[in-house]
PDB file of C-alpha atoms in Angstrom:
ATOM      1  CA  UNK A 476      45.210 151.054 -95.498  1.00  0.00           C
ATOM      2  CA  UNK A 477      46.653 154.452 -94.627  1.00  0.00           C
ATOM      3  CA  UNK A 478      47.181 155.478 -98.251  1.00  0.00           C
ATOM      4  CA  UNK A 479      43.563 154.709 -99.164  1.00  0.00           C
ATOM      5  CA  UNK A 480      42.259 156.746 -96.251  1.00  0.00           C
ATOM      6  CA  UNK A 481      44.621 159.687 -96.762  1.00  0.00           C
ATOM      7  CA  UNK A 482      44.033 159.933-100.509  1.00  0.00           C
ATOM      8  CA  UNK A 483      40.263 159.729-100.065  1.00  0.00           C
ATOM      9  CA  UNK A 484      40.290 162.331 -97.279  1.00  0.00           C
ATOM     10  CA  UNK A 485      42.210 164.675 -99.575  1.00  0.00           C
ATOM     11  CA  UNK A 486      39.658 164.323-102.349  1.00  0.00           C
ATOM     12  CA  UNK A 487      41.304 161.796-104.656  1.00  0.00           C
ATOM     13  CA  UNK A 488      39.481 159.060-106.505  1.00  0.00           C
ATOM     14  CA  UNK A 489      40.997 155.881-105.105  1.00  0.00           C
ATOM     15  CA  UNK A 490      41.289 152.515-106.800  1.00  0.00           C
ATOM     16  CA  UNK A 491      42.907 149.623-104.956  1.00  0.00           C
ATOM     17  CA  UNK A 492      43.960 146.093-105.769  1.00  0.00           C
ATOM     18  CA  UNK A 493      43.701 143.098-103.464  1.00  0.00           C
ATOM     19  CA  UNK A 494      43.793 139.347-103.823  1.00  0.00           C
ATOM     20  CA  UNK A 495      40.558 138.274-102.118  1.00  0.00           C
ATOM     21  CA  UNK A 496      36.947 139.445-102.085  1.00  0.00           C
ATOM     22  CA  UNK A 497      37.280 140.107 -98.348  1.00  0.00           C
ATOM     23  CA  UNK A 498      40.291 142.370 -98.824  1.00  0.00           C
ATOM     24  CA  UNK A 499      38.549 144.149-101.700  1.00  0.00           C
ATOM     25  CA  UNK A 500      35.568 144.800 -99.424  1.00  0.00           C
ATOM     26  CA  UNK A 501      37.929 146.148 -96.760  1.00  0.00           C
ATOM     27  CA  UNK A 502      39.486 148.551 -99.301  1.00  0.00           C
ATOM     28  CA  UNK A 503      36.053 149.872-100.269  1.00  0.00           C
ATOM     29  CA  UNK A 504      35.093 150.237 -96.603  1.00  0.00           C
ATOM     30  CA  UNK A 505      38.271 152.284 -96.099  1.00  0.00           C
ATOM     31  CA  UNK A 506      37.300 154.652 -98.921  1.00  0.00           C
ATOM     32  CA  UNK A 507      38.355 153.143-102.236  1.00  0.00           C
ATOM     33  CA  UNK A 508      35.889 153.923-104.998  1.00  0.00           C
ATOM     34  CA  UNK A 509      36.630 150.510-106.457  1.00  0.00           C
ATOM     35  CA  UNK A 510      38.723 147.559-105.342  1.00  0.00           C
ATOM     36  CA  UNK A 511      39.936 145.174-108.003  1.00  0.00           C
ATOM     37  CA  UNK A 512      40.599 141.523-107.197  1.00  0.00           C
ATOM     38  CA  UNK A 513      43.749 140.980-109.247  1.00  0.00           C
ATOM     39  CA  UNK A 514      43.041 137.223-109.407  1.00  0.00           C
ATOM     40  CA  UNK A 515      39.693 137.793-111.118  1.00  0.00           C
ATOM     41  CA  UNK A 516      39.995 141.118-112.980  1.00  0.00           C
ATOM     42  CA  UNK A 517      42.517 143.117-114.975  1.00  0.00           C
ATOM     43  CA  UNK A 518      43.235 146.233-112.894  1.00  0.00           C
ATOM     44  CA  UNK A 519      44.435 148.129-115.981  1.00  0.00           C
ATOM     45  CA  UNK A 520      41.146 147.598-117.812  1.00  0.00           C
ATOM     46  CA  UNK A 521      39.006 148.371-114.763  1.00  0.00           C
ATOM     47  CA  UNK A 522      40.761 151.667-114.042  1.00  0.00           C
ATOM     48  CA  UNK A 523      40.880 152.645-117.719  1.00  0.00           C
ATOM     49  CA  UNK A 524      37.144 152.039-118.036  1.00  0.00           C
ATOM     50  CA  UNK A 525      36.421 153.885-114.786  1.00  0.00           C
ATOM     51  CA  UNK A 526      38.441 156.928-115.886  1.00  0.00           C
ATOM     52  CA  UNK A 527      37.126 157.035-119.465  1.00  0.00           C
ATOM     53  CA  UNK A 528      40.559 155.864-120.669  1.00  0.00           C
ATOM     54  CA  UNK A 529      42.354 158.770-118.954  1.00  0.00           C
ATOM     55  CA  UNK A 530      44.256 156.516-116.549  1.00  0.00           C
ATOM     56  CA  UNK A 531      45.688 157.128-113.108  1.00  0.00           C
ATOM     57  CA  UNK A 532      47.537 160.232-111.976  1.00  0.00           C
ATOM     58  CA  UNK A 533      49.477 158.412-109.248  1.00  0.00           C
ATOM     59  CA  UNK A 534      50.167 154.740-108.688  1.00  0.00           C
ATOM     60  CA  UNK A 535      51.565 153.654-105.347  1.00  0.00           C
ATOM     61  CA  UNK A 536      53.333 150.381-106.123  1.00  0.00           C
ATOM     62  CA  UNK A 537      54.199 147.783-103.517  1.00  0.00           C
ATOM     63  CA  UNK A 538      54.817 145.025-106.082  1.00  0.00           C
ATOM     64  CA  UNK A 539      57.261 146.182-108.775  1.00  0.00           C
ATOM     65  CA  UNK A 540      58.607 143.481-111.071  1.00  0.00           C
ATOM     66  CA  UNK A 541      56.304 142.458-113.908  1.00  0.00           C
ATOM     67  CA  UNK A 542      53.628 144.953-112.827  1.00  0.00           C
ATOM     68  CA  UNK A 543      55.699 147.975-113.863  1.00  0.00           C
ATOM     69  CA  UNK A 544      54.958 147.689-117.594  1.00  0.00           C
ATOM     70  CA  UNK A 545      51.219 147.471-116.939  1.00  0.00           C
ATOM     71  CA  UNK A 546      51.320 150.362-114.477  1.00  0.00           C
ATOM     72  CA  UNK A 547      53.158 152.576-116.952  1.00  0.00           C
ATOM     73  CA  UNK A 548      50.477 151.834-119.536  1.00  0.00           C
ATOM     74  CA  UNK A 549      47.818 152.816-116.980  1.00  0.00           C
ATOM     75  CA  UNK A 550      49.321 156.153-115.987  1.00  0.00           C
ATOM     76  CA  UNK A 551      47.753 159.315-117.386  1.00  0.00           C
ATOM     77  CA  UNK A 552      49.919 161.934-119.067  1.00  0.00           C
ATOM     78  CA  UNK A 553      52.179 163.556-116.453  1.00  0.00           C
ATOM     79  CA  UNK A 554      51.410 160.671-114.093  1.00  0.00           C
ATOM     80  CA  UNK A 555      53.630 159.421-111.281  1.00  0.00           C
ATOM     81  CA  UNK A 556      54.661 155.906-110.341  1.00  0.00           C
ATOM     82  CA  UNK A 557      55.920 155.658-106.755  1.00  0.00           C
ATOM     83  CA  UNK A 558      57.620 152.490-105.548  1.00  0.00           C
ATOM     84  CA  UNK A 559      57.308 151.741-101.831  1.00  0.00           C
ATOM     85  CA  UNK A 560      58.150 148.023-101.873  1.00  0.00           C
ATOM     86  CA  UNK A 561      59.302 145.304-104.262  1.00  0.00           C
ATOM     87  CA  UNK A 562      57.176 142.304-103.291  1.00  0.00           C
ATOM     88  CA  UNK A 563      57.102 141.116-106.913  1.00  0.00           C
ATOM     89  CA  UNK A 564      60.744 141.777-107.644  1.00  0.00           C
ATOM     90  CA  UNK A 565      63.171 144.668-107.866  1.00  0.00           C
ATOM     91  CA  UNK A 566      63.821 144.465-111.616  1.00  0.00           C
ATOM     92  CA  UNK A 567      61.649 145.545-114.533  1.00  0.00           C
ATOM     93  CA  UNK A 568      62.166 146.164-118.229  1.00  0.00           C
ATOM     94  CA  UNK A 569      60.056 148.861-119.890  1.00  0.00           C
ATOM     95  CA  UNK A 570      59.903 151.164-122.876  1.00  0.00           C
ATOM     96  CA  UNK A 571      61.593 154.457-121.998  1.00  0.00           C
ATOM     97  CA  UNK A 572      59.867 156.159-124.945  1.00  0.00           C
ATOM     98  CA  UNK A 573      56.512 155.546-123.264  1.00  0.00           C
ATOM     99  CA  UNK A 574      57.807 157.347-120.180  1.00  0.00           C
ATOM    100  CA  UNK A 575      59.021 160.234-122.316  1.00  0.00           C
ATOM    101  CA  UNK A 576      55.873 160.488-124.447  1.00  0.00           C
ATOM    102  CA  UNK A 577      53.590 160.637-121.401  1.00  0.00           C
ATOM    103  CA  UNK A 578      56.025 162.796-119.382  1.00  0.00           C
ATOM    104  CA  UNK A 579      55.899 160.286-116.531  1.00  0.00           C
ATOM    105  CA  UNK A 580      57.710 160.543-113.232  1.00  0.00           C
ATOM    106  CA  UNK A 581      59.068 157.348-111.700  1.00  0.00           C
ATOM    107  CA  UNK A 582      60.293 157.548-108.137  1.00  0.00           C
ATOM    108  CA  UNK A 583      60.679 155.518-104.998  1.00  0.00           C
ATOM    109  CA  UNK A 584      60.416 156.202-101.334  1.00  0.00           C
ATOM    110  CA  UNK A 585      61.855 154.893 -98.124  1.00  0.00           C
ATOM    111  CA  UNK A 586      62.819 156.582 -94.888  1.00  0.00           C
ATOM    112  CA  UNK A 587      65.924 154.492 -94.489  1.00  0.00           C
ATOM    113  CA  UNK A 588      69.165 156.436 -94.753  1.00  0.00           C
ATOM    114  CA  UNK A 589      67.441 159.809 -94.378  1.00  0.00           C
ATOM    115  CA  UNK A 590      68.711 162.536 -92.115  1.00  0.00           C
ATOM    116  CA  UNK A 591      66.923 163.461 -88.896  1.00  0.00           C
ATOM    117  CA  UNK A 592      66.164 166.851 -90.492  1.00  0.00           C
ATOM    118  CA  UNK A 593      64.462 165.215 -93.480  1.00  0.00           C
ATOM    119  CA  UNK A 594      62.431 162.937 -91.212  1.00  0.00           C
ATOM    120  CA  UNK A 595      61.569 165.939 -89.057  1.00  0.00           C
ATOM    121  CA  UNK A 596      60.221 167.809 -92.083  1.00  0.00           C
ATOM    122  CA  UNK A 597      58.012 164.828 -92.933  1.00  0.00           C
ATOM    123  CA  UNK A 598      56.816 164.677 -89.323  1.00  0.00           C
ATOM    124  CA  UNK A 599      55.921 168.394 -89.468  1.00  0.00           C
ATOM    125  CA  UNK A 600      53.898 167.875 -92.657  1.00  0.00           C
ATOM    126  CA  UNK A 601      52.113 164.910 -91.086  1.00  0.00           C
ATOM    127  CA  UNK A 602      51.305 167.015 -88.023  1.00  0.00           C
ATOM    128  CA  UNK A 603      49.910 169.820 -90.209  1.00  0.00           C
ATOM    129  CA  UNK A 604      48.019 167.771 -92.813  1.00  0.00           C
ATOM    130  CA  UNK A 605      47.277 164.310 -91.433  1.00  0.00           C
ATOM    131  CA  UNK A 606      46.872 164.780 -87.675  1.00  0.00           C
ATOM    132  CA  UNK A 607      43.751 166.934 -88.108  1.00  0.00           C
ATOM    133  CA  UNK A 608      42.276 164.109 -90.208  1.00  0.00           C
ATOM    134  CA  UNK A 609      43.064 161.637 -87.429  1.00  0.00           C
ATOM    135  CA  UNK A 610      41.552 163.941 -84.813  1.00  0.00           C
ATOM    136  CA  UNK A 611      38.367 164.384 -86.859  1.00  0.00           C
ATOM    137  CA  UNK A 612      38.042 160.644 -87.498  1.00  0.00           C
ATOM    138  CA  UNK A 613      38.392 161.013 -91.287  1.00  0.00           C
ATOM    139  CA  UNK A 614      41.402 158.687 -90.998  1.00  0.00           C
ATOM    140  CA  UNK A 615      41.425 155.887 -88.439  1.00  0.00           C
ATOM    141  CA  UNK A 616      44.140 153.396 -87.610  1.00  0.00           C
ATOM    142  CA  UNK A 617      43.046 149.865 -88.420  1.00  0.00           C
ATOM    143  CA  UNK A 618      44.164 147.280 -85.882  1.00  0.00           C
ATOM    144  CA  UNK A 619      43.626 143.727 -87.093  1.00  0.00           C
ATOM    145  CA  UNK A 620      44.837 141.973 -83.951  1.00  0.00           C
ATOM    146  CA  UNK A 621      46.714 142.622 -80.720  1.00  0.00           C
ATOM    147  CA  UNK A 622      48.987 140.039 -79.136  1.00  0.00           C
ATOM    148  CA  UNK A 623      50.710 140.067 -75.747  1.00  0.00           C
ATOM    149  CA  UNK A 624      54.471 140.372 -76.068  1.00  0.00           C
ATOM    150  CA  UNK A 625      55.037 136.762 -75.011  1.00  0.00           C
ATOM    151  CA  UNK A 626      53.030 135.699 -78.093  1.00  0.00           C
ATOM    152  CA  UNK A 627      55.292 137.511 -80.560  1.00  0.00           C
ATOM    153  CA  UNK A 628      55.825 134.292 -82.518  1.00  0.00           C
ATOM    154  CA  UNK A 629      52.051 133.894 -82.991  1.00  0.00           C
ATOM    155  CA  UNK A 630      51.802 137.532 -84.086  1.00  0.00           C
ATOM    156  CA  UNK A 631      54.577 136.976 -86.614  1.00  0.00           C
ATOM    157  CA  UNK A 632      52.850 133.818 -87.912  1.00  0.00           C
ATOM    158  CA  UNK A 633      49.646 135.823 -88.367  1.00  0.00           C
ATOM    159  CA  UNK A 634      51.582 138.471 -90.270  1.00  0.00           C
ATOM    160  CA  UNK A 635      53.210 135.876 -92.528  1.00  0.00           C
ATOM    161  CA  UNK A 636      49.851 134.205 -93.218  1.00  0.00           C
ATOM    162  CA  UNK A 637      48.885 137.411 -94.980  1.00  0.00           C
ATOM    163  CA  UNK A 638      45.167 137.370 -94.241  1.00  0.00           C
ATOM    164  CA  UNK A 639      45.131 140.536 -92.181  1.00  0.00           C
ATOM    165  CA  UNK A 640      43.921 143.992 -93.144  1.00  0.00           C
ATOM    166  CA  UNK A 641      45.488 146.569 -90.883  1.00  0.00           C
ATOM    167  CA  UNK A 642      48.195 146.385 -88.276  1.00  0.00           C
ATOM    168  CA  UNK A 643      49.165 143.539 -86.011  1.00  0.00           C
ATOM    169  CA  UNK A 644      50.216 145.002 -82.676  1.00  0.00           C
ATOM    170  CA  UNK A 645      52.393 143.636 -79.901  1.00  0.00           C
ATOM    171  CA  UNK A 646      51.190 144.843 -76.502  1.00  0.00           C
ATOM    172  CA  UNK A 647      54.248 145.325 -74.300  1.00  0.00           C
ATOM    173  CA  UNK A 648      52.122 145.791 -71.175  1.00  0.00           C
ATOM    174  CA  UNK A 649      50.629 142.290 -71.217  1.00  0.00           C
TER     175      UNK A 649
END
């Protein structure tokens, strides 16, 4: 949700994948040029066709696993693949020559095990680049549901059901 809004606000063409028509519609409403239902369409073909076979400059990957090979094929020359989760598995086998030939960058990101100074630098960049977008309304937090603290189990069940788009919030004041 945040990545779609931030990339769009910064002028990027945004393509997103989701597993239901409702989630695809939510991605488009958030600013994606096109949302691809991965149960019904091949995201590689859709993005290739939409970019005149150029491919994607950056792929933000929450899945990993078997998707990596397809994502590498979709990246444009000098493209970047950024892992932020491994929902589909932490292991992948791919052709290193393809990475070399396209001059690809493969990286991952997490804030775990980072120094307070590193986190502070990220916070400063967010304050300078993202906060103005929040203040102007170009980026808006999306709250799917709010639960009182004593209903934390229900909030967790909603999260596990996986039908939400946006954040599920526990209200500590209720």
